[in-house]
Amino acid sequence: MPVTAVWILTIIDWAAVPVGVFAFIHALMQRPDAYSAANRMTKTAWLGITAGAAVALLLFSFAGNGWIFWMAGLVAALVYIVDVRPKLLEVQRGQRW
């Protein structure tokens, strides 16, 4: 594999790790009642999902044999960031006019 391809894959691998860590830390800092108010799974469930995502992003590589676990971790973290996080913020801040 060319050196440039190795560098690109390494950058992709390490760029995904802060995404998983951010999702976990954000889930950790939210109030438990906000999850039920936003009609989402419980805080404990999302902490488990985002923690598993962060661990998968740390342990597995996009270019390695465990790429499916890396991809599942990235998808789980992005689902939290794109779907759950905005609903939690809306519930805690109220709707904007």
XYZ file of N, CA, C and O in Angstrom:
388
model
N 0.849 -1.167 0.000
C 0.000 0.000 0.000
C 0.902 1.239 0.000
O 1.865 1.303 0.749
N 0.572 2.222 -0.820
C 1.396 3.439 -0.868
C 1.386 4.184 0.475
O 0.433 4.097 1.241
N 2.447 4.905 0.707
C 2.604 5.641 1.960
C 1.489 6.674 2.126
O 0.964 6.862 3.235
N 1.094 7.309 1.048
C 0.026 8.307 1.121
C -1.281 7.679 1.578
O -2.003 8.259 2.395
N -1.583 6.497 1.097
C -2.813 5.813 1.500
C -2.774 5.449 2.984
O -3.789 5.557 3.681
N -1.620 5.038 3.460
C -1.473 4.713 4.881
C -1.706 5.951 5.731
O -2.398 5.900 6.756
N -1.158 7.078 5.318
C -1.355 8.326 6.066
C -2.819 8.742 6.074
O -3.352 9.177 7.094
N -3.486 8.608 4.953
C -4.902 8.985 4.870
C -5.745 8.100 5.783
O -6.620 8.590 6.513
N -5.501 6.798 5.770
C -6.244 5.896 6.641
C -5.961 6.163 8.117
O -6.864 6.076 8.950
N -4.731 6.505 8.436
C -4.389 6.843 9.818
C -5.110 8.109 10.265
O -5.625 8.187 11.388
N -5.177 9.093 9.396
C -5.882 10.340 9.719
C -7.371 10.077 9.922
O -7.985 10.600 10.859
N -7.955 9.248 9.064
C -9.377 8.908 9.210
C -9.609 8.184 10.533
O -10.574 8.492 11.262
N -8.737 7.243 10.866
C -8.867 6.511 12.131
C -8.835 7.454 13.324
O -9.688 7.387 14.206
N -7.844 8.321 13.370
C -7.679 9.186 14.532
C -8.647 10.365 14.545
O -8.918 10.925 15.604
N -9.194 10.733 13.412
C -10.198 11.803 13.393
C -11.518 11.323 13.962
O -12.312 12.128 14.462
N -11.777 10.041 13.905
C -13.036 9.501 14.412
C -13.036 9.357 15.931
O -14.102 9.396 16.551
N -11.891 9.218 16.538
C -11.812 9.013 17.988
C -12.403 10.192 18.769
O -13.217 9.979 19.673
N -12.065 11.447 18.458
C -12.684 12.552 19.203
C -14.199 12.629 19.027
O -14.896 13.103 19.923
N -14.703 12.144 17.914
C -16.156 12.127 17.711
C -16.809 11.208 18.744
O -17.799 11.576 19.383
N -16.268 10.015 18.920
C -16.802 9.089 19.911
C -16.644 9.585 21.333
O -17.559 9.451 22.149
N -15.506 10.177 21.633
C -15.271 10.711 22.980
C -16.214 11.882 23.253
O -16.785 11.988 24.345
N -16.415 12.761 22.266
C -17.339 13.879 22.430
C -18.754 13.385 22.697
O -19.449 13.906 23.577
N -19.203 12.378 21.948
C -20.552 11.842 22.138
C -20.709 11.277 23.550
O -21.731 11.520 24.213
N -19.708 10.562 24.039
C -19.784 9.999 25.390
C -19.801 11.085 26.451
O -20.617 11.048 27.371
N -18.923 12.061 26.335
C -18.864 13.131 27.338
C -20.151 13.949 27.334
O -20.672 14.309 28.392
N -20.688 14.217 26.158
C -21.945 14.966 26.094
C -23.080 14.169 26.731
O -23.900 14.732 27.467
N -23.143 12.872 26.465
C -24.179 12.034 27.062
C -24.020 11.985 28.583
O -25.013 11.962 29.313
N -22.800 11.993 29.051
C -22.521 11.941 30.480
C -22.976 13.213 31.190
O -23.437 13.164 32.329
N -22.884 14.356 30.525
C -23.174 15.634 31.165
C -24.653 16.023 31.145
O -25.029 17.004 31.783
N -25.499 15.281 30.459
C -26.909 15.650 30.358
C -27.714 15.106 31.532
O -27.356 14.106 32.143
N -28.829 15.784 31.815
C -29.722 15.338 32.892
C -30.452 14.064 32.462
O -30.865 13.938 31.307
N -30.660 13.134 33.388
C -31.352 11.880 33.029
C -32.795 12.094 32.565
O -33.272 11.380 31.696
N -33.490 13.062 33.138
C -34.892 13.270 32.759
C -35.037 13.894 31.374
O -36.105 13.809 30.762
N -33.982 14.482 30.852
C -34.048 15.093 29.519
C -34.214 14.025 28.441
O -34.860 14.274 27.422
N -33.662 12.847 28.664
C -33.773 11.775 27.673
C -35.220 11.312 27.527
O -35.711 11.130 26.419
N -35.907 11.130 28.660
C -37.307 10.706 28.573
C -38.190 11.831 28.059
O -39.163 11.589 27.345
N -37.856 13.066 28.389
C -38.632 14.199 27.881
C -38.467 14.347 26.370
O -39.375 14.831 25.687
N -37.351 13.929 25.843
C -37.099 14.011 24.403
C -37.544 12.744 23.669
O -37.294 12.604 22.471
N -38.204 11.829 24.398
C -38.669 10.559 23.822
C -37.524 9.742 23.222
O -37.626 9.214 22.116
N -36.425 9.661 23.943
C -35.274 8.871 23.533
C -35.009 7.801 24.580
O -35.627 7.783 25.639
N -34.075 6.901 24.312
C -33.716 5.871 25.288
C -33.155 6.537 26.543
O -32.845 7.727 26.542
N -32.986 5.766 27.585
C -32.527 6.317 28.857
C -31.074 6.786 28.775
O -30.334 6.427 27.852
N -30.690 7.561 29.770
C -29.315 8.049 29.821
C -28.341 6.884 29.946
O -27.293 6.876 29.297
N -28.695 5.899 30.740
C -27.824 4.734 30.916
C -27.598 4.011 29.587
O -26.470 3.595 29.281
N -28.653 3.868 28.802
C -28.514 3.196 27.508
C -27.597 3.991 26.588
O -26.715 3.419 25.938
N -27.781 5.303 26.542
C -26.941 6.113 25.658
C -25.507 6.195 26.157
O -24.578 6.292 25.357
N -25.308 6.147 27.463
C -23.933 6.092 27.977
C -23.250 4.795 27.549
O -22.082 4.805 27.161
N -23.977 3.692 27.602
C -23.418 2.424 27.159
C -23.115 2.413 25.666
O -22.069 1.933 25.235
N -24.037 2.952 24.882
C -23.846 2.985 23.432
C -22.658 3.860 23.056
O -21.804 3.471 22.261
N -22.602 5.066 23.624
C -21.514 5.971 23.261
C -20.167 5.515 23.837
O -19.130 5.723 23.203
N -20.184 4.891 25.007
C -18.929 4.352 25.551
C -18.431 3.206 24.676
O -17.229 3.124 24.369
N -19.331 2.343 24.262
C -18.946 1.263 23.357
C -18.431 1.788 22.030
O -17.487 1.247 21.452
N -19.065 2.859 21.553
C -18.613 3.467 20.294
C -17.206 4.032 20.441
O -16.357 3.830 19.566
N -16.961 4.735 21.536
C -15.634 5.319 21.750
C -14.567 4.228 21.873
O -13.474 4.355 21.308
N -14.891 3.159 22.573
C -13.934 2.057 22.723
C -13.680 1.379 21.375
O -12.533 1.064 21.031
N -14.741 1.173 20.597
C -14.562 0.543 19.280
C -13.708 1.418 18.369
O -12.876 0.909 17.618
N -13.906 2.728 18.441
C -13.106 3.625 17.609
C -11.645 3.642 18.042
O -10.753 3.877 17.219
N -11.391 3.404 19.325
C -10.013 3.347 19.813
C -9.335 2.017 19.488
O -8.155 1.987 19.142
N -10.077 0.926 19.604
C -9.459 -0.394 19.482
C -9.334 -0.901 18.055
O -8.404 -1.626 17.743
N -10.291 -0.537 17.209
C -10.297 -1.089 15.863
C -9.893 -0.038 14.847
O -9.952 1.152 15.112
N -9.521 -0.501 13.669
C -9.049 0.387 12.621
C -9.952 0.272 11.400
O -10.494 -0.794 11.102
N -10.078 1.383 10.685
C -10.866 1.414 9.467
C -10.278 0.495 8.406
O -10.995 -0.097 7.617
N -8.984 0.339 8.417
C -8.311 -0.471 7.399
C -7.980 -1.878 7.896
O -7.418 -2.664 7.158
N -8.338 -2.200 9.137
C -7.971 -3.501 9.688
C -9.083 -4.527 9.561
O -10.109 -4.308 8.910
N -8.871 -5.658 10.214
C -9.843 -6.743 10.174
C -11.125 -6.406 10.937
O -12.172 -6.941 10.628
N -11.042 -5.554 11.924
C -12.212 -5.193 12.711
C -12.904 -3.932 12.212
O -13.528 -3.220 12.991
N -12.829 -3.679 10.929
C -13.393 -2.444 10.382
C -14.893 -2.353 10.605
O -15.434 -1.250 10.740
N -15.588 -3.481 10.689
C -17.038 -3.443 10.888
C -17.371 -2.903 12.283
O -18.354 -2.182 12.462
N -16.545 -3.220 13.266
C -16.759 -2.695 14.621
C -16.434 -1.207 14.667
O -17.101 -0.434 15.361
N -15.395 -0.801 13.934
C -15.049 0.623 13.847
C -16.199 1.396 13.213
O -16.593 2.452 13.695
N -16.753 0.838 12.141
C -17.850 1.506 11.447
C -19.092 1.566 12.325
O -19.796 2.587 12.369
N -19.399 0.499 13.045
C -20.545 0.494 13.954
C -20.360 1.535 15.057
O -21.321 2.230 15.438
N -19.152 1.674 15.567
C -18.881 2.688 16.582
C -19.062 4.094 16.052
O -19.638 4.957 16.712
N -18.596 4.321 14.836
C -18.752 5.644 14.233
C -20.223 5.968 13.984
O -20.682 7.075 14.275
N -20.968 5.004 13.482
C -22.397 5.216 13.234
C -23.129 5.490 14.539
O -23.968 6.401 14.612
N -22.830 4.742 15.590
C -23.488 4.951 16.878
C -23.198 6.345 17.428
O -24.102 7.034 17.916
N -21.955 6.773 17.355
C -21.600 8.108 17.845
C -22.276 9.198 17.019
O -22.775 10.184 17.561
N -22.311 9.013 15.715
C -22.941 10.017 14.853
C -24.458 10.055 15.032
O -25.059 11.136 14.948
N -25.084 8.927 15.292
C -26.527 8.923 15.573
C -26.804 9.732 16.825
O -27.755 10.520 16.870
N -25.987 9.553 17.851
C -26.172 10.347 19.064
C -25.998 11.837 18.762
O -26.823 12.655 19.168
N -24.950 12.188 18.052
C -24.652 13.595 17.792
C -25.702 14.243 16.898
O -26.124 15.381 17.134
N -26.153 13.526 15.885
C -27.061 14.119 14.897
C -28.522 14.033 15.323
O -29.307 14.928 15.019
N -28.913 12.985 16.043
C -30.320 12.795 16.372
C -30.647 13.126 17.823
O -31.563 13.896 18.100
N -29.917 12.548 18.756
C -30.261 12.675 20.170
C -29.834 14.022 20.734
O -30.608 14.685 21.437
N -28.628 14.449 20.442
C -28.102 15.690 21.005
C -28.989 16.904 20.716
O -29.291 17.671 21.634
N -29.436 17.126 19.461
C -30.295 18.292 19.226
C -31.607 18.234 20.004
O -32.084 19.267 20.493
N -32.184 17.052 20.156
C -33.428 16.917 20.925
C -33.195 17.216 22.395
O -34.020 17.863 23.042
N -32.075 16.760 22.926
C -31.766 17.045 24.329
C -31.572 18.533 24.557
O -32.060 19.092 25.548
N -30.867 19.173 23.654
C -30.650 20.615 23.784
C -31.964 21.378 23.667
O -32.194 22.348 24.390
N -32.832 20.933 22.784
C -34.135 21.590 22.620
C -34.987 21.440 23.876
O -35.632 22.400 24.306
N -34.973 20.262 24.476
C -35.758 20.026 25.685
C -35.220 20.856 26.845
O -35.989 21.431 27.621
N -33.920 20.957 26.966
C -33.340 21.659 28.104
C -33.380 23.174 27.958
O -33.456 23.891 28.949
N -33.334 23.662 26.755
C -33.341 25.114 26.525
C -34.730 25.639 26.198
O -34.967 26.833 26.294
N -35.592 24.784 25.737
C -36.891 25.224 25.263
C -36.793 25.583 23.785
O -35.709 25.732 23.238
N -37.942 25.687 23.151
C -37.939 26.002 21.722
C -37.616 27.461 21.499
O -38.000 28.341 22.251
N -36.907 27.726 20.428
C -36.563 29.092 20.046
C -37.676 29.660 19.174
O -38.259 28.962 18.371
N -37.962 30.908 19.309
C -39.016 31.541 18.507
C -38.449 32.117 17.278
O -37.659 32.730 16.964
